[in-house]
XYZ file of C-alpha atoms in Angstrom:
394
model
C 0.376 -0.507 0.444
C 1.087 3.819 -0.913
C 2.133 6.065 1.535
C 1.482 9.431 0.506
C 3.390 13.118 2.224
C 1.508 15.612 0.835
C 2.472 19.139 1.532
C 0.650 22.188 1.516
C -0.721 25.063 3.506
C -4.235 25.593 1.268
C -7.131 24.980 2.630
C -8.715 23.017 0.301
C -6.053 20.638 0.951
C -7.930 18.065 2.365
C -10.332 17.592 -0.742
C -7.055 15.995 -2.372
C -6.844 13.361 0.460
C -10.682 13.118 -0.153
C -9.600 11.973 -3.779
C -6.913 10.008 -3.023
C -8.438 7.952 -0.230
C -11.765 7.177 -2.855
C -9.169 5.830 -5.107
C -7.621 3.426 -2.512
C -9.299 3.794 1.379
C -6.198 2.247 1.859
C -3.424 5.073 1.269
C -1.191 6.339 4.794
C -2.095 10.113 3.668
C -0.167 12.473 5.890
C -0.562 16.109 5.282
C 2.148 18.707 6.319
C 1.397 22.215 6.337
C 4.192 23.629 8.319
C 8.147 23.284 7.790
C 8.776 21.674 10.999
C 5.672 18.802 10.096
C 7.592 18.350 6.598
C 10.324 16.592 7.986
C 9.000 14.944 10.962
C 6.919 13.132 8.339
C 9.636 12.666 5.377
C 11.581 10.893 9.220
C 8.454 8.871 10.570
C 8.033 6.854 7.518
C 9.648 6.478 3.643
C 6.841 7.416 1.426
C 6.068 6.809 -1.931
C 4.540 10.493 -3.404
C 5.006 13.978 -2.524
C 2.683 16.251 -3.487
C 3.820 19.387 -2.997
C 2.024 22.880 -3.518
C 5.262 24.894 -5.746
C 3.737 28.085 -3.638
C 3.710 27.094 -0.346
C 5.835 29.426 2.245
C 7.319 27.344 4.741
C 9.625 25.916 2.068
C 11.452 26.672 -1.102
C 9.779 23.865 -3.458
C 12.443 23.977 -5.915
C 15.075 23.717 -3.478
C 13.438 21.156 -1.879
C 12.383 19.041 -5.242
C 16.416 18.877 -5.774
C 17.092 17.509 -2.823
C 14.889 14.788 -2.361
C 15.795 13.715 -5.202
C 19.712 14.098 -4.928
C 19.259 12.265 -1.683
C 20.119 8.302 -2.146
C 17.582 7.930 0.690
C 14.845 9.512 -1.559
C 15.532 7.760 -4.994
C 12.276 5.737 -4.911
C 10.399 8.879 -4.042
C 7.988 9.685 -7.284
C 7.537 13.642 -6.894
C 3.986 15.469 -7.891
C 4.718 19.495 -7.995
C 1.007 20.794 -7.334
C 0.254 23.722 -9.108
C -1.618 26.270 -9.331
C -0.715 28.553 -12.288
C 0.037 26.674 -15.003
C 3.027 29.539 -15.852
C 4.996 27.524 -13.092
C 5.487 24.248 -15.371
C 8.493 24.328 -16.708
C 10.226 25.567 -13.612
C 8.717 23.126 -11.515
C 10.261 20.120 -14.544
C 13.581 21.773 -14.525
C 13.877 21.395 -10.727
C 13.621 17.758 -11.204
C 9.936 17.017 -10.538
C 8.559 14.034 -11.746
C 5.473 15.222 -12.599
C 3.442 17.997 -12.223
C -0.632 18.414 -11.427
C -3.138 21.793 -11.005
C -4.324 22.152 -7.874
C -7.767 21.198 -9.131
C -10.026 18.449 -7.482
C -12.077 17.478 -10.805
C -12.972 14.715 -12.752
C -9.742 15.151 -15.438
C -8.287 15.586 -11.764
C -9.529 12.933 -10.430
C -8.566 9.955 -13.231
C -5.001 11.635 -13.520
C -4.769 10.631 -9.725
C -5.696 6.595 -10.322
C -3.089 6.817 -13.374
C -0.605 8.074 -11.571
C -1.098 5.842 -8.036
C -1.581 2.548 -9.766
C 1.626 3.131 -11.798
C 3.693 3.767 -8.514
C 2.105 1.161 -6.788
C 3.227 -1.364 -9.526
C 6.565 -0.267 -9.230
C 6.613 -0.284 -5.302
C 5.582 -4.281 -6.612
C 8.861 -4.470 -8.855
C 10.978 -2.974 -6.523
C 10.360 -5.072 -3.900
C 10.252 -8.134 -6.481
C 13.632 -6.230 -7.382
C 15.341 -6.231 -4.199
C 14.466 -9.853 -3.483
C 16.030 -11.097 -5.915
C 19.337 -9.119 -6.136
C 19.058 -10.718 -3.438
C 18.848 -14.528 -4.016
C 21.841 -13.451 -5.991
C 23.923 -12.534 -3.814
C 23.264 -15.749 -2.093
C 23.799 -17.425 -5.196
C 27.307 -15.663 -5.678
C 28.354 -16.444 -2.271
C 27.245 -20.202 -3.065
C 29.661 -20.036 -5.776
C 33.036 -18.521 -4.411
C 32.129 -21.064 -1.481
C 32.637 -24.408 -3.364
C 34.839 -22.208 -5.512
C 37.148 -21.719 -2.241
C 36.280 -24.945 -1.355
C 37.405 -26.870 -4.378
C 40.786 -24.897 -3.917
C 41.908 -25.980 -1.011
C 41.243 -29.461 -1.891
C 43.149 -29.108 -4.579
C 46.242 -27.341 -2.238
C 45.872 -29.948 0.533
C 46.433 -32.527 -2.695
C 50.090 -29.701 -3.760
C 51.026 -27.869 -1.422
C 52.739 -26.007 -3.709
C 50.205 -24.653 -5.369
C 49.257 -22.166 -2.515
C 52.605 -20.770 -2.821
C 51.709 -19.462 -6.505
C 48.435 -18.528 -6.718
C 48.787 -14.858 -5.510
C 51.395 -13.974 -8.371
C 49.345 -15.520 -10.922
C 46.436 -14.043 -10.439
C 47.444 -10.575 -10.452
C 49.834 -11.130 -13.222
C 47.217 -12.902 -15.626
C 44.509 -10.211 -14.735
C 46.640 -7.703 -15.575
C 47.945 -9.218 -19.424
C 44.138 -9.521 -19.560
C 43.507 -6.340 -18.482
C 45.854 -5.506 -21.832
C 43.354 -6.475 -24.432
C 40.633 -4.792 -22.946
C 40.634 -1.859 -25.336
C 40.790 -4.418 -28.363
C 36.849 -4.597 -30.177
C 37.127 -8.131 -31.243
C 38.801 -9.510 -28.186
C 36.779 -11.038 -25.662
C 38.008 -12.644 -22.100
C 35.308 -13.693 -19.077
C 38.160 -12.314 -16.107
C 35.637 -14.221 -13.541
C 36.209 -17.229 -15.895
C 40.055 -16.142 -16.253
C 39.827 -15.949 -12.207
C 38.669 -19.329 -11.334
C 41.094 -20.823 -14.207
C 44.014 -19.691 -12.126
C 42.630 -21.343 -8.913
C 42.032 -23.841 -10.339
C 45.209 -24.760 -13.001
C 46.241 -28.216 -11.377
C 43.305 -29.593 -11.357
C 43.703 -32.033 -13.532
C 47.166 -33.077 -11.059
C 44.720 -34.387 -8.964
C 44.893 -38.108 -10.099
C 48.464 -38.282 -11.175
C 50.570 -40.458 -8.372
C 51.938 -38.419 -5.713
C 55.788 -38.829 -7.765
C 54.158 -36.117 -10.822
C 52.362 -34.174 -8.580
C 55.054 -31.210 -8.752
C 56.445 -32.819 -13.126
C 55.737 -29.740 -14.811
C 52.960 -31.112 -17.720
C 54.805 -29.810 -20.414
C 58.877 -28.386 -20.990
C 59.504 -27.172 -24.283
C 55.599 -27.360 -25.580
C 55.801 -31.111 -25.335
C 54.436 -33.246 -22.616
C 56.687 -34.322 -19.925
C 55.745 -37.860 -19.815
C 52.457 -39.693 -20.433
C 51.373 -39.619 -17.411
C 51.242 -35.690 -16.999
C 50.080 -35.467 -20.547
C 46.512 -37.212 -19.677
C 46.318 -33.350 -16.921
C 44.478 -31.118 -19.260
C 41.613 -33.876 -20.877
C 41.406 -34.833 -16.573
C 40.677 -30.973 -16.200
C 37.653 -31.383 -18.756
C 36.733 -34.331 -17.264
C 36.086 -32.409 -13.673
C 34.693 -29.979 -15.434
C 32.208 -31.648 -17.774
C 28.083 -30.426 -16.862
C 29.115 -27.611 -15.267
C 27.039 -25.529 -16.857
C 28.805 -22.276 -14.122
C 32.262 -23.176 -15.155
C 32.048 -24.357 -18.818
C 34.688 -21.222 -19.742
C 36.625 -22.281 -17.678
C 36.863 -25.794 -18.561
C 37.105 -24.345 -22.160
C 40.493 -22.695 -20.571
C 42.299 -25.500 -18.378
C 41.723 -27.866 -21.445
C 43.333 -26.070 -23.796
C 45.896 -25.000 -21.240
C 48.668 -26.944 -22.691
C 48.248 -26.187 -26.474
C 51.278 -24.737 -28.656
C 50.899 -21.958 -30.096
C 52.041 -23.055 -33.474
C 49.900 -26.854 -33.342
C 51.947 -28.600 -31.954
C 50.417 -28.575 -28.395
C 47.646 -31.276 -26.648
C 45.438 -32.832 -26.707
C 44.044 -31.108 -29.606
C 46.345 -29.405 -31.621
C 44.607 -26.152 -31.656
C 46.961 -23.238 -33.242
C 46.819 -19.110 -32.664
C 43.414 -17.794 -32.773
C 41.731 -21.755 -32.099
C 43.418 -21.284 -28.685
C 41.315 -19.852 -25.749
C 43.458 -15.852 -25.075
C 42.429 -16.977 -21.132
C 44.909 -20.331 -22.016
C 47.717 -18.715 -24.189
C 47.556 -16.079 -21.084
C 47.500 -18.530 -18.465
C 50.486 -21.296 -20.196
C 52.973 -18.346 -20.596
C 52.481 -17.239 -16.954
C 52.132 -20.921 -15.530
C 56.014 -21.999 -17.185
C 56.730 -18.750 -16.325
C 56.738 -19.869 -12.761
C 57.683 -23.200 -13.512
C 60.923 -22.148 -14.563
C 61.559 -20.351 -11.794
C 60.808 -23.185 -8.810
C 61.249 -26.691 -10.952
C 64.529 -25.205 -12.382
C 65.544 -22.764 -9.766
C 66.038 -19.873 -12.476
C 65.837 -16.395 -12.022
C 63.064 -13.926 -13.149
C 65.530 -13.030 -16.295
C 66.825 -16.361 -17.069
C 62.940 -17.880 -16.806
C 61.881 -14.624 -19.150
C 64.914 -15.800 -21.570
C 64.304 -19.516 -21.410
C 60.268 -18.239 -22.686
C 61.472 -16.317 -25.607
C 63.019 -18.953 -26.513
C 59.754 -20.256 -27.803
C 57.484 -17.530 -29.010
C 55.424 -18.671 -31.490
C 56.183 -21.881 -31.572
C 54.617 -23.001 -28.111
C 53.580 -18.914 -27.183
C 51.710 -15.913 -28.603
C 54.561 -13.360 -29.345
C 52.230 -10.305 -27.523
C 51.036 -12.286 -24.070
C 55.189 -12.838 -23.391
C 55.716 -9.540 -24.352
C 53.675 -8.382 -21.772
C 54.279 -10.581 -19.234
C 57.926 -9.217 -19.429
C 56.942 -5.827 -19.104
C 54.744 -6.963 -15.897
C 57.482 -8.852 -14.255
C 60.295 -6.529 -14.769
C 58.135 -3.004 -15.099
C 54.699 -3.410 -12.750
C 55.405 -6.938 -10.294
C 59.262 -6.434 -9.820
C 60.478 -2.727 -10.950
C 58.692 -0.884 -8.362
C 59.918 -2.776 -5.155
C 63.569 -2.127 -6.331
C 62.786 1.551 -7.121
C 62.759 1.308 -10.779
C 63.136 4.608 -12.638
C 60.544 4.097 -15.679
C 57.789 5.830 -15.775
C 54.183 4.812 -18.172
C 52.955 7.027 -20.389
C 49.891 7.288 -22.481
C 50.713 7.732 -25.964
C 49.245 11.083 -26.726
C 51.358 12.355 -23.421
C 54.879 12.433 -25.555
C 57.162 14.555 -26.007
C 60.534 15.848 -27.795
C 62.982 14.486 -25.185
C 62.117 11.823 -23.365
C 64.083 8.529 -23.403
C 62.599 5.515 -23.634
C 63.148 2.980 -20.768
C 62.173 -0.108 -22.417
C 61.332 -1.294 -26.525
C 58.233 -0.147 -28.011
C 56.416 -3.677 -29.210
C 53.947 -3.990 -31.272
C 50.304 -5.804 -31.326
C 52.029 -7.887 -34.556
C 55.228 -8.396 -32.782
C 58.013 -5.420 -34.427
C 59.936 -4.031 -31.976
C 58.538 -0.379 -33.638
C 61.643 1.373 -31.414
C 64.556 0.551 -29.267
C 64.945 1.451 -25.564
C 67.371 4.312 -24.697
C 65.853 5.818 -27.521
C 65.363 9.570 -26.801
C 62.592 10.818 -28.664
C 62.007 13.766 -31.760
C 58.758 15.255 -32.866
C 59.105 12.979 -36.393
C 59.324 9.510 -34.013
C 56.828 10.579 -32.434
C 54.047 11.086 -35.035
C 56.003 7.418 -36.839
C 55.062 5.544 -33.480
C 50.989 7.321 -33.783
C 51.041 6.152 -37.127
C 51.819 3.243 -36.636
C 50.223 2.073 -33.689
C 46.848 3.599 -35.657
C 47.514 -0.130 -37.891
C 48.981 -1.925 -35.404
C 48.867 -0.986 -31.521
C 51.518 -0.944 -28.823
C 51.387 -3.548 -26.193
C 50.943 -2.244 -22.954
C 52.601 0.377 -22.319
C 55.161 2.954 -23.320
C 57.872 3.585 -20.463
C 60.350 6.479 -20.397
C 63.147 7.072 -17.649
C 62.156 9.292 -15.525
C-alpha cells in the first residue's frame, strides 16, 4: 500500500486527500502544513509519493524537490508538483519534478490521480521483487564463491606447492588480460580467468605422488605420458558444470602450443582461447623459476626462445613488462614511468622497447624521442597497436 505525503498550506487540501482515499481507502496519507511537520513526516516513514504545493511558503518548493532527488534515501520517491498556475510548469520540471498536476479536484484530476497511483503501486511491487531477486542473486554468488574456495583448498591439500604461486598468478594474469580490454574483437571473461587460475592444477589431482610437482609440459612437449592427460582430466572433472563451462575450455586448452603442436587437440593461434594462452605463459614462467630454480630474467629468456612456437608473442612481451616493471620494478626502485601515447614529447628517453601487436620492435629502449619519431609511433599504432604501456626513464 502507498504512503503519500501532501505538502500544502491551502485550506482545501483536504479535498485532494478525499480524492486519494476514494481511489483507495488503504492509502496512508500525511498532510504537512509547516516545515517542522514536513521534516517529521519524511523521517517517520519513507513516502512513495510526495505532492508538493509549488506556492507553499514554509519551504522553497524548487530547492526541496532538488534535495529530495539528490538524496539516495529518497531515490524511489515520486515527486509531484501541485501547481496553481500553468506558467510554473517549466520551472517545476526543471527542478526535477516527476510530474506536475494542477491544484484542482475535478474529473480530469481524479483520473490522473488514478493513473499515477496505479503506476507507482506497480513500481513499488517491482522494487520489492527486485530487492528479493538481488538478495537471492547475492546468496547464489556467495554460495558459488564458497564452493570455488572449497575446491581450491582441496587442490592445495593434494598439491601444497600450488598455494605459493596463486597470488602472483592471479595478479599477473589479470593485468595481462586488462591490456587486451581495448581491442574490440577480443572477448575474455575475467571471472572465468580468475577461477581458471585458481583451478589450474585440478587436472593433476589424479596423478601419483611422484608426478604431482612435475611440469605438465616442458618446451612445448609433455613431460611424460602420465602428465599428458592432465588437461583432459581437468575437462572431465568440469564437464556438465554449466557455470564453469568457460573455465573448462580454458583449462582443456592450457597446453596447446601456438603453432599447433600442443595437446590434447592441436589447436593453434586464435583457436586457443586467450585465457589459455595467458595462463600458459604465466604458469611456465613460474615453473621455470621454481622447478628449474632460475631467476626471473633467466625464466623470461627461456620463454622467449619459444615465442610463436609455444607461446603467443604478445603475451610474452606483456609478461616481461609485468615482471620487470609492474611487479618487481617498483619494489626495486625502478626509474621507469608509464606514459600514454598522447603524452609523449620531444626529449623523452624510452626505458623499454616499444613492441606492437604484431610483434614488431618499433623503437628500441634508450631512444631519445623527437617529433618525427613520435608521429611515426602514433601513425603505426592506428594500424598495429602498441602492446602494453610506453615507458620512459623518469
